[in-house]
Amino acid sequence: MSKTLLQVILRMTAVVALLVASASPAYAGKDPEDSYKFDIGAWLGMSGYLGDANQSNLYSHPGLAAALQGRYLFNERTAIRAQLTMLSLSGNTADMTNVLPMGKNYEFKSWATSLDFRGEFNFLPYGMGETYRRLRRVSPYLALGLGLTLSGSDGKTFAAFSIPMSAGVKYKPSKRVNLMAEFTMRKIFGDHLDSEELADLTTIKSSFAKNTDWSSAITIGITYEFGPRCVVCNRID
């Protein structure tokens, strides 16, 4: 699975690089004071899991997290983001202090892919230039959204709704480029993020709203802005 994820990440990186390269010449002559409406980017980091096979330490069995995103920038405070995330997950009940029925131990390896849409809010007016607006090159932010998560193990695939919740900080080294560090917890409305065998280990039946599965990720990302906004000029007749 790790080899497959590595191939996916390399392809994702190549796609982002191609899009950035193709977008750059189109806007090369724009005024440096222009602001932009869109950005695209990629993320890479470490994944974690909470569920039947791990109920305490998120990163006792760390995996790989990779993502692609596209974002519409409403203004210096708010944005909406579409993101596709891939995670490798694993766990082992032998690490737990709780004893399972019959004294059994279970371990698993699985993958998860999530497509979600998030609203994003910057605590500070984020950007460069336009000094009269007191824009800041660094800002913490929060994001909350709704998505669909597909998970698979042992040749089976399961789908469930999910809620991604993120907190992070972003830094703008140049007009179009953003560097970001983010922590995400994702609530999965299903009990098969790990595997079908691990569902309801304690014989307590799960439901849509009540289950034990969460995924998480600590990632760093880079995005590139494009699509200049229309500049509104004030004119005195």
Coordinates of N, CA and C in Angstrom, one line a residue:
M1 N 0.8 -1.2 0.0 CA 0.0 0.0 0.0 C 0.9 1.3 0.0
S2 N 2.0 1.2 0.7 CA 2.9 2.4 0.8 C 3.4 2.7 -0.6
K3 N 3.8 1.7 -1.4 CA 4.3 2.0 -2.7 C 3.2 2.6 -3.6
T4 N 2.0 2.1 -3.5 CA 0.9 2.7 -4.2 C 0.7 4.2 -3.8
L5 N 0.7 4.5 -2.5 CA 0.5 5.9 -2.1 C 1.6 6.8 -2.6
L6 N 2.9 6.2 -2.6 CA 4.0 7.0 -3.1 C 3.8 7.4 -4.5
Q7 N 3.3 6.4 -5.3 CA 3.1 6.7 -6.7 C 2.0 7.8 -6.9
V8 N 0.9 7.7 -6.1 CA -0.1 8.6 -6.1 C 0.4 10.0 -5.8
I9 N 1.2 10.1 -4.7 CA 1.7 11.4 -4.3 C 2.6 12.0 -5.4
L10 N 3.4 11.2 -6.1 CA 4.3 11.7 -7.1 C 3.4 12.3 -8.3
R11 N 2.3 11.5 -8.6 CA 1.5 12.0 -9.7 C 0.7 13.3 -9.3
M12 N 0.3 13.3 -8.0 CA -0.4 14.6 -7.6 C 0.6 15.7 -7.6
T13 N 1.8 15.6 -7.2 CA 2.8 16.6 -7.2 C 3.0 17.1 -8.7
A14 N 3.1 16.1 -9.6 CA 3.3 16.5 -11.0 C 2.2 17.3 -11.6
V15 N 0.9 16.9 -11.2 CA -0.2 17.6 -11.7 C -0.2 19.1 -11.2
V16 N 0.1 19.2 -9.8 CA 0.1 20.6 -9.3 C 1.2 21.4 -10.0
A17 N 2.4 20.8 -10.2 CA 3.4 21.6 -10.8 C 3.1 22.0 -12.2
L18 N 2.4 21.1 -13.0 CA 1.9 21.4 -14.3 C 0.9 22.5 -14.3
L19 N -0.1 22.5 -13.4 CA -1.1 23.5 -13.3 C -0.5 24.9 -13.0
V20 N 0.5 24.9 -12.0 CA 1.2 26.1 -11.6 C 1.9 26.7 -12.8
A21 N 2.7 25.8 -13.5 CA 3.5 26.2 -14.6 C 2.6 26.8 -15.8
S22 N 1.4 26.2 -16.0 CA 0.6 26.7 -17.1 C -0.1 28.0 -16.7
A23 N -0.4 28.2 -15.4 CA -1.1 29.4 -14.9 C -0.2 30.6 -14.9
S24 N 1.1 30.4 -14.6 CA 2.0 31.5 -14.4 C 2.2 32.4 -15.6
P25 N 2.4 32.0 -16.8 CA 2.6 32.9 -17.9 C 1.3 33.8 -18.2
A26 N 0.2 33.2 -17.9 CA -1.1 33.9 -18.2 C -1.2 35.2 -17.4
Y27 N -0.6 35.2 -16.2 CA -0.8 36.4 -15.3 C 0.5 37.0 -15.0
A28 N 1.5 36.8 -15.8 CA 2.9 37.3 -15.5 C 2.9 38.8 -15.5
G29 N 2.1 39.5 -16.3 CA 2.2 40.9 -16.4 C 1.3 41.7 -15.5
K30 N 0.6 41.0 -14.6 CA -0.4 41.7 -13.7 C 0.3 42.6 -12.7
D31 N -0.4 43.6 -12.3 CA 0.1 44.5 -11.3 C 0.3 43.8 -10.0
P32 N 1.5 44.0 -9.3 CA 1.8 43.2 -8.0 C 0.8 43.5 -6.9
E33 N 0.0 44.6 -7.1 CA -1.0 44.9 -6.1 C -2.3 44.1 -6.3
D34 N -2.4 43.4 -7.4 CA -3.6 42.6 -7.7 C -3.8 41.5 -6.6
S35 N -5.0 41.2 -6.3 CA -5.3 40.0 -5.4 C -6.0 39.0 -6.3
Y36 N -6.1 37.7 -5.8 CA -6.5 36.6 -6.6 C -7.7 35.9 -6.0
K37 N -8.4 35.2 -6.9 CA -9.7 34.6 -6.5 C -9.5 33.1 -6.2
F38 N -8.5 32.4 -6.7 CA -8.4 31.0 -6.6 C -7.0 30.6 -6.2
D39 N -6.9 29.4 -5.6 CA -5.6 28.8 -5.5 C -5.7 27.3 -5.5
I40 N -4.6 26.6 -5.9 CA -4.5 25.2 -5.9 C -3.3 24.8 -5.1
G41 N -3.3 23.6 -4.5 CA -2.1 23.2 -3.7 C -2.1 21.7 -3.4
A42 N -1.0 21.3 -2.7 CA -0.8 19.9 -2.3 C -0.4 19.9 -0.8
W43 N -0.7 18.8 -0.2 CA -0.4 18.6 1.2 C 0.3 17.2 1.4
L44 N 1.2 17.2 2.4 CA 1.8 15.9 2.7 C 2.1 15.9 4.2
G45 N 1.9 14.7 4.9 CA 2.2 14.6 6.3 C 1.9 13.2 6.9
M46 N 1.5 13.2 8.1 CA 1.3 12.0 8.9 C -0.1 11.8 9.3
S47 N -0.6 10.6 9.1 CA -2.0 10.3 9.5 C -2.1 9.5 10.8
G48 N -3.2 9.6 11.4 CA -3.5 8.9 12.7 C -4.9 8.4 12.7
Y49 N -5.2 7.5 13.7 CA -6.5 6.8 13.8 C -6.9 6.6 15.2
L50 N -8.2 6.8 15.5 CA -8.8 6.5 16.8 C -10.0 5.6 16.5
G51 N -10.1 4.4 17.2 CA -11.2 3.5 16.9 C -11.1 2.3 17.8
D52 N -11.6 1.2 17.3 CA -11.7 0.0 18.1 C -10.3 -0.5 18.4
A53 N -9.3 -0.3 17.5 CA -8.0 -0.8 17.7 C -7.0 0.2 18.3
N54 N -7.5 1.4 18.6 CA -6.6 2.4 19.2 C -7.6 3.4 19.9
Q55 N -7.6 3.5 21.2 CA -8.5 4.4 21.9 C -7.9 5.5 22.6
S56 N -6.5 5.7 22.5 CA -5.9 6.7 23.2 C -4.9 7.6 22.4
N57 N -3.8 6.9 22.0 CA -2.7 7.7 21.3 C -3.0 7.7 19.8
L58 N -3.3 8.9 19.3 CA -3.6 9.1 17.9 C -2.5 8.6 16.9
Y59 N -1.3 8.7 17.3 CA -0.2 8.4 16.4 C 0.7 7.3 16.9
S60 N 0.1 6.3 17.6 CA 0.9 5.1 18.0 C 1.3 4.3 16.8
H61 N 0.4 4.4 15.7 CA 0.8 3.7 14.5 C 0.6 4.7 13.3
P62 N 1.6 5.6 13.2 CA 1.4 6.7 12.2 C 1.5 6.1 10.8
G63 N 0.7 6.8 9.9 CA 0.7 6.5 8.5 C 1.0 7.7 7.6
L64 N 0.7 7.6 6.4 CA 1.0 8.6 5.4 C -0.3 9.4 5.0
A65 N -0.2 10.7 5.0 CA -1.4 11.5 4.5 C -0.9 12.4 3.4
A66 N -1.8 12.4 2.3 CA -1.5 13.3 1.1 C -2.8 13.8 0.6
A67 N -2.7 15.0 0.1 CA -4.0 15.7 -0.3 C -3.7 16.7 -1.5
L68 N -4.8 16.9 -2.3 CA -4.9 18.0 -3.3 C -6.0 18.9 -2.9
Q69 N -5.9 20.2 -3.1 CA -7.0 21.1 -2.8 C -7.1 22.1 -3.9
G70 N -8.4 22.6 -3.9 CA -8.7 23.8 -4.7 C -9.5 24.8 -3.8
R71 N -9.2 26.1 -3.9 CA -9.9 27.0 -3.0 C -10.4 28.2 -3.7
Y72 N -11.5 28.7 -3.3 CA -12.0 30.0 -3.7 C -11.9 31.0 -2.6
L73 N -11.2 32.1 -2.9 CA -10.9 33.1 -1.8 C -11.9 34.2 -1.9
F74 N -12.8 34.2 -1.0 CA -13.8 35.3 -1.0 C -13.2 36.7 -0.7
N75 N -12.4 36.7 0.4 CA -11.7 37.9 0.8 C -10.5 37.5 1.7
E76 N -10.0 38.6 2.4 CA -8.8 38.3 3.2 C -9.1 37.5 4.4
R77 N -10.3 37.2 4.8 CA -10.7 36.5 6.0 C -11.3 35.1 5.7
T78 N -12.1 35.0 4.6 CA -12.8 33.8 4.4 C -12.5 33.1 3.0
A79 N -12.7 31.8 3.0 CA -12.5 31.0 1.8 C -13.3 29.7 1.9
I80 N -13.6 29.1 0.7 CA -14.1 27.7 0.7 C -13.2 26.8 0.0
R81 N -13.0 25.6 0.5 CA -12.0 24.7 0.0 C -12.6 23.4 -0.3
A82 N -12.2 22.8 -1.5 CA -12.5 21.5 -1.8 C -11.2 20.7 -1.7
Q83 N -11.3 19.5 -1.1 CA -10.0 18.8 -0.8 C -10.2 17.3 -1.0
L84 N -9.3 16.7 -1.6 CA -9.2 15.2 -1.8 C -8.0 14.7 -1.0
T85 N -8.3 13.8 0.0 CA -7.3 13.4 1.0 C -7.2 11.9 0.9
M86 N -5.9 11.4 0.9 CA -5.7 9.9 1.0 C -4.9 9.6 2.3
L87 N -5.3 8.6 3.0 CA -4.6 8.2 4.3 C -4.3 6.8 4.3
S88 N -3.2 6.4 4.8 CA -2.9 5.0 5.2 C -3.1 4.8 6.7
L89 N -3.8 3.8 7.2 CA -4.1 3.7 8.6 C -3.8 2.3 9.1
S90 N -3.5 2.2 10.3 CA -3.2 0.9 10.9 C -3.4 1.0 12.4
G91 N -3.6 -0.2 13.1 CA -3.7 -0.3 14.5 C -3.6 -1.7 15.0
N92 N -3.4 -1.8 16.4 CA -3.2 -3.1 17.0 C -3.8 -3.0 18.4
T93 N -4.8 -3.9 18.7 CA -5.4 -3.9 20.0 C -4.5 -4.4 21.1
A94 N -3.4 -5.0 20.8 CA -2.4 -5.4 21.8 C -1.8 -4.2 22.5
D95 N -1.9 -3.0 21.9 CA -1.4 -1.8 22.5 C -2.3 -1.2 23.6
M96 N -3.5 -1.7 23.6 CA -4.5 -1.1 24.5 C -4.5 -1.7 25.9
T97 N -4.9 -0.9 26.9 CA -5.0 -1.4 28.3 C -6.3 -2.2 28.5
N98 N -7.3 -1.8 27.7 CA -8.6 -2.6 27.8 C -8.4 -4.0 27.3
V99 N -9.1 -4.9 27.9 CA -9.1 -6.3 27.5 C -10.4 -6.6 26.7
L100 N -10.2 -7.1 25.5 CA -11.4 -7.4 24.7 C -12.0 -8.7 25.1
P101 N -13.3 -8.9 24.7 CA -13.9 -10.2 25.0 C -13.1 -11.4 24.4
M102 N -13.1 -12.4 25.2 CA -12.3 -13.7 24.9 C -10.8 -13.4 24.9
G103 N -10.4 -12.2 25.3 CA -8.9 -12.0 25.4 C -8.3 -11.9 24.0
K104 N -9.0 -11.7 23.0 CA -8.5 -11.7 21.6 C -7.8 -10.4 21.3
N105 N -6.8 -10.4 20.4 CA -6.1 -9.3 19.9 C -6.4 -9.2 18.4
Y106 N -6.5 -7.9 17.9 CA -6.7 -7.7 16.4 C -5.7 -6.6 16.0
E107 N -5.4 -6.7 14.7 CA -4.6 -5.7 14.1 C -5.1 -5.5 12.6
F108 N -4.9 -4.3 12.1 CA -5.4 -4.1 10.8 C -4.5 -3.1 10.0
K109 N -4.6 -3.1 8.7 CA -4.0 -2.1 7.8 C -5.1 -1.7 6.8
S110 N -5.4 -0.4 6.6 CA -6.4 0.0 5.7 C -6.0 1.3 5.0
W111 N -6.9 1.7 4.1 CA -6.7 3.0 3.5 C -8.0 3.8 3.6
A112 N -7.9 5.1 3.4 CA -9.1 5.9 3.4 C -8.9 7.1 2.4
T113 N -10.0 7.4 1.7 CA -10.0 8.5 0.8 C -11.2 9.4 1.1
S114 N -11.0 10.7 1.3 CA -12.0 11.6 1.7 C -12.1 12.7 0.7
L115 N -13.3 13.1 0.3 CA -13.6 14.3 -0.5 C -14.5 15.2 0.3
D116 N -14.0 16.4 0.6 CA -14.8 17.2 1.5 C -14.7 18.7 1.0
F117 N -15.7 19.4 1.5 CA -15.8 20.9 1.3 C -15.8 21.6 2.6
R118 N -14.9 22.6 2.8 CA -14.7 23.2 4.1 C -14.8 24.7 3.9
G119 N -15.5 25.4 4.9 CA -15.4 26.8 5.0 C -14.2 27.1 5.9
E120 N -13.5 28.2 5.5 CA -12.2 28.5 6.2 C -12.2 30.0 6.6
F121 N -11.8 30.2 7.9 CA -11.8 31.5 8.4 C -10.4 31.9 9.0
N122 N -9.8 33.0 8.5 CA -8.6 33.6 9.0 C -8.8 34.5 10.2
F123 N -8.1 34.3 11.3 CA -8.2 35.2 12.4 C -7.7 36.6 12.2
L124 N -6.8 36.8 11.2 CA -6.2 38.1 10.8 C -6.5 38.3 9.4
P125 N -6.5 39.6 8.9 CA -6.7 39.9 7.5 C -5.4 39.4 6.8
Y126 N -5.5 38.4 6.0 CA -4.4 37.7 5.4 C -4.1 38.1 4.0
G127 N -2.8 38.5 3.7 CA -2.5 38.8 2.3 C -1.2 39.6 2.3
M128 N -0.9 40.2 1.1 CA 0.3 41.0 0.9 C -0.1 42.2 0.1
G129 N 0.7 43.3 0.3 CA 0.4 44.5 -0.4 C -0.8 45.2 0.2
E130 N -1.4 46.2 -0.5 CA -2.6 46.9 -0.1 C -2.4 47.3 1.4
T131 N -1.4 48.0 1.7 CA -1.0 48.3 3.1 C -2.1 49.1 3.9
Y132 N -3.0 49.8 3.1 CA -4.1 50.5 3.8 C -5.1 49.6 4.4
R133 N -5.1 48.3 4.0 CA -6.0 47.3 4.6 C -5.3 46.6 5.7
R134 N -4.1 46.9 6.0 CA -3.3 46.3 7.1 C -3.3 44.7 7.0
L135 N -3.0 44.2 5.9 CA -3.0 42.8 5.6 C -1.8 42.2 6.4
R136 N -1.9 41.0 6.8 CA -0.8 40.3 7.5 C -0.4 39.1 6.7
R137 N 0.9 38.8 6.7 CA 1.5 37.7 6.0 C 1.4 36.4 6.7
V138 N 1.1 36.5 8.0 CA 0.9 35.3 8.8 C -0.5 35.3 9.5
S139 N -1.2 34.2 9.5 CA -2.5 34.2 10.2 C -2.8 32.8 10.7
P140 N -3.3 32.6 11.9 CA -3.9 31.3 12.3 C -5.3 31.2 11.6
Y141 N -5.8 30.0 11.5 CA -7.1 29.8 10.9 C -7.8 28.6 11.4
L142 N -9.1 28.5 11.2 CA -10.0 27.4 11.5 C -10.7 27.0 10.2
A143 N -11.0 25.7 10.1 CA -11.8 25.2 8.9 C -12.8 24.1 9.4
L144 N -14.0 24.1 8.8 CA -15.0 23.1 9.2 C -15.8 22.8 7.9
G145 N -16.1 21.5 7.8 CA -16.8 21.1 6.6 C -17.6 19.8 6.6
L146 N -17.9 19.3 5.5 CA -18.7 18.1 5.3 C -18.1 17.3 4.2
G147 N -18.0 16.0 4.3 CA -17.4 15.2 3.2 C -17.9 13.8 3.2
L148 N -17.3 13.0 2.3 CA -17.6 11.6 2.1 C -16.3 10.9 2.2
T149 N -16.3 9.8 3.0 CA -15.0 9.0 3.2 C -15.3 7.6 2.7
L150 N -14.4 7.1 1.9 CA -14.3 5.7 1.4 C -13.1 5.1 2.1
S151 N -13.4 3.9 2.8 CA -12.3 3.2 3.4 C -12.3 1.7 2.9
G152 N -11.1 1.1 3.0 CA -11.1 -0.3 2.5 C -10.0 -1.1 3.2
S153 N -10.3 -2.3 3.4 CA -9.4 -3.3 4.0 C -9.9 -4.7 3.6
D154 N -9.0 -5.7 3.5 CA -9.4 -7.1 3.3 C -10.3 -7.2 2.0
G155 N -10.0 -6.3 1.0 CA -10.8 -6.4 -0.2 C -12.2 -5.8 -0.2
K156 N -12.6 -5.2 0.9 CA -13.9 -4.6 1.0 C -13.8 -3.1 1.1
T157 N -14.8 -2.4 0.6 CA -14.8 -0.9 0.6 C -16.1 -0.5 1.3
F158 N -16.0 0.6 2.1 CA -17.1 1.1 2.9 C -17.2 2.6 2.7
A159 N -18.4 3.2 2.7 CA -18.6 4.6 2.5 C -19.3 5.2 3.7
A160 N -19.0 6.4 4.1 CA -19.6 7.1 5.2 C -19.5 8.6 5.1
F161 N -20.4 9.3 5.6 CA -20.3 10.8 5.7 C -19.2 11.1 6.8
S162 N -18.6 12.2 6.6 CA -17.6 12.6 7.6 C -17.6 14.2 7.8
I163 N -17.1 14.6 8.9 CA -17.0 16.0 9.3 C -15.5 16.3 9.6
P164 N -14.8 17.0 8.6 CA -13.4 17.4 8.9 C -13.4 18.7 9.7
M165 N -12.5 18.8 10.7 CA -12.3 19.9 11.6 C -10.8 20.2 11.6
S166 N -10.4 21.4 11.2 CA -9.0 21.7 11.1 C -8.6 23.0 11.8
A167 N -7.4 23.1 12.2 CA -6.8 24.3 12.8 C -5.4 24.4 12.2
G168 N -5.0 25.6 11.9 CA -3.6 25.7 11.3 C -3.1 27.1 11.3
V169 N -2.0 27.3 10.7 CA -1.4 28.6 10.5 C -0.9 28.7 9.1
K170 N -1.0 29.9 8.4 CA -0.6 30.0 7.1 C 0.4 31.2 7.0
Y171 N 1.3 31.1 6.0 CA 2.3 32.2 5.8 C 2.5 32.4 4.3
K172 N 2.5 33.7 4.0 CA 2.6 34.1 2.6 C 4.0 34.6 2.3
P173 N 4.9 33.8 1.7 CA 6.3 34.3 1.4 C 6.3 35.2 0.2
S174 N 5.3 35.1 -0.7 CA 5.3 35.9 -1.9 C 3.8 36.1 -2.2
K175 N 3.5 37.0 -3.2 CA 2.2 37.4 -3.5 C 1.2 36.2 -3.8
R176 N 1.7 35.2 -4.5 CA 0.9 34.1 -5.0 C 1.0 32.8 -4.2
V177 N 2.1 32.7 -3.4 CA 2.4 31.5 -2.7 C 2.0 31.5 -1.3
N178 N 1.4 30.4 -0.8 CA 1.1 30.2 0.6 C 1.7 29.0 1.2
L179 N 2.3 29.0 2.3 CA 2.8 27.9 3.1 C 1.9 27.7 4.3
M180 N 1.5 26.4 4.5 CA 0.5 26.1 5.6 C 0.9 24.9 6.4
A181 N 0.6 25.0 7.7 CA 0.7 23.8 8.6 C -0.6 23.6 9.2
E182 N -1.1 22.3 9.3 CA -2.5 22.1 9.7 C -2.6 20.8 10.5
F183 N -3.5 20.8 11.5 CA -3.9 19.6 12.2 C -5.4 19.4 11.9
T184 N -5.8 18.2 11.5 CA -7.2 17.9 11.1 C -7.6 16.6 11.9
M185 N -8.8 16.7 12.5 CA -9.6 15.6 13.0 C -10.8 15.4 12.1
R186 N -11.1 14.1 11.7 CA -12.2 13.8 10.9 C -13.1 12.8 11.6
K187 N -14.3 13.2 11.9 CA -15.3 12.4 12.5 C -16.0 11.5 11.4
I188 N -15.9 10.2 11.5 CA -16.5 9.3 10.5 C -17.8 8.8 11.0
F189 N -18.9 9.0 10.3 CA -20.2 8.4 10.7 C -20.4 7.0 10.2
G190 N -19.5 6.1 10.6 CA -19.5 4.7 10.3 C -18.5 4.0 11.1
D191 N -18.5 2.7 11.2 CA -17.7 2.0 12.1 C -16.8 1.0 11.4
H192 N -16.4 1.4 10.1 CA -15.6 0.5 9.3 C -14.4 1.2 8.8
L193 N -13.9 2.2 9.5 CA -12.7 2.9 9.0 C -11.5 1.9 9.1
D194 N -11.5 1.1 10.2 CA -10.4 0.1 10.4 C -10.7 -1.1 9.5
S195 N -11.7 -1.9 9.9 CA -12.1 -3.1 9.1 C -13.4 -3.6 9.6
E196 N -14.0 -4.4 8.8 CA -15.3 -5.0 9.2 C -15.2 -5.9 10.4
E197 N -14.1 -6.6 10.5 CA -13.8 -7.5 11.6 C -13.8 -6.7 13.0
L198 N -13.3 -5.5 12.9 CA -13.1 -4.7 14.1 C -14.4 -3.9 14.5
A199 N -15.4 -3.9 13.7 CA -16.6 -3.2 14.1 C -17.3 -3.9 15.3
D200 N -17.7 -3.1 16.3 CA -18.5 -3.7 17.4 C -17.7 -4.7 18.2
L201 N -16.4 -4.5 18.4 CA -15.6 -5.5 19.2 C -16.2 -5.7 20.6
T202 N -16.7 -4.7 21.2 CA -17.1 -4.8 22.6 C -18.6 -5.2 22.7
T203 N -19.2 -5.6 21.5 CA -20.6 -6.1 21.4 C -21.6 -4.9 21.6
I204 N -21.1 -3.7 21.7 CA -22.0 -2.5 21.8 C -22.3 -2.1 20.4
K205 N -23.5 -2.2 20.0 CA -23.9 -1.9 18.6 C -23.7 -0.4 18.3
S206 N -23.0 -0.1 17.2 CA -22.8 1.3 16.7 C -24.0 1.7 15.8
S207 N -24.1 3.0 15.6 CA -25.1 3.5 14.8 C -24.6 4.7 14.0
F208 N -25.4 5.4 13.2 CA -24.9 6.5 12.4 C -24.3 7.6 13.2
A209 N -24.9 7.9 14.4 CA -24.4 9.0 15.2 C -23.4 8.5 16.3
K210 N -23.4 7.2 16.6 CA -22.6 6.7 17.7 C -21.7 5.6 17.2
N211 N -20.4 5.9 17.2 CA -19.4 4.9 16.8 C -18.0 5.4 17.3
T212 N -17.0 4.7 17.0 CA -15.7 5.0 17.6 C -14.6 5.5 16.6
D213 N -15.0 5.6 15.3 CA -13.9 5.8 14.3 C -13.7 7.3 14.0
W214 N -12.4 7.7 14.1 CA -11.9 9.0 13.7 C -10.6 8.8 12.9
S215 N -10.3 9.7 12.0 CA -9.0 9.8 11.4 C -8.4 11.2 11.7
S216 N -7.1 11.3 11.6 CA -6.5 12.6 11.8 C -5.3 12.7 10.9
A217 N -4.8 14.0 10.8 CA -3.6 14.2 10.0 C -2.9 15.5 10.4
I218 N -1.6 15.4 10.5 CA -0.7 16.6 10.7 C 0.0 16.8 9.3
T219 N -0.3 17.9 8.7 CA 0.3 18.1 7.3 C 0.8 19.5 7.1
I220 N 1.7 19.6 6.1 CA 2.2 20.8 5.6 C 1.8 20.9 4.2
G221 N 1.5 22.2 3.7 CA 1.0 22.3 2.3 C 1.6 23.6 1.7
I222 N 1.5 23.6 0.4 CA 1.9 24.8 -0.4 C 0.8 25.0 -1.4
T223 N 0.4 26.2 -1.6 CA -0.7 26.6 -2.6 C -0.2 27.7 -3.5
Y224 N -0.8 27.8 -4.6 CA -0.4 28.9 -5.6 C -1.7 29.6 -6.0
E225 N -1.7 30.9 -6.0 CA -2.9 31.7 -6.3 C -2.9 32.1 -7.8
F226 N -4.1 32.2 -8.3 CA -4.3 32.7 -9.7 C -5.7 33.2 -9.9
G227 N -5.9 33.8 -11.1 CA -7.2 34.4 -11.3 C -7.4 35.8 -10.7
P228 N -6.7 36.8 -11.2 CA -6.8 38.2 -10.6 C -8.2 38.7 -10.5
R229 N -8.5 39.4 -9.4 CA -9.8 40.0 -9.2 C -9.9 41.3 -10.0
C230 N -11.1 41.6 -10.4 CA -11.3 42.9 -11.0 C -11.0 44.1 -10.1
V231 N -10.3 45.0 -10.5 CA -9.9 46.2 -9.7 C -11.0 47.2 -9.8
V232 N -11.6 47.7 -8.7 CA -12.6 48.7 -8.8 C -11.9 50.1 -8.6
C233 N -12.1 50.9 -9.6 CA -11.5 52.2 -9.5 C -12.5 53.3 -9.1
N234 N -12.1 54.2 -8.3 CA -13.0 55.4 -8.0 C -12.8 56.5 -9.0
R235 N -13.8 57.0 -9.6 CA -13.7 58.1 -10.6 C -14.6 59.3 -10.2
I236 N -14.0 60.4 -10.3 CA -14.8 61.7 -10.0 C -15.2 62.3 -11.3
D237 N -16.5 62.4 -11.5 CA -17.1 63.0 -12.8 C -16.9 64.5 -12.7

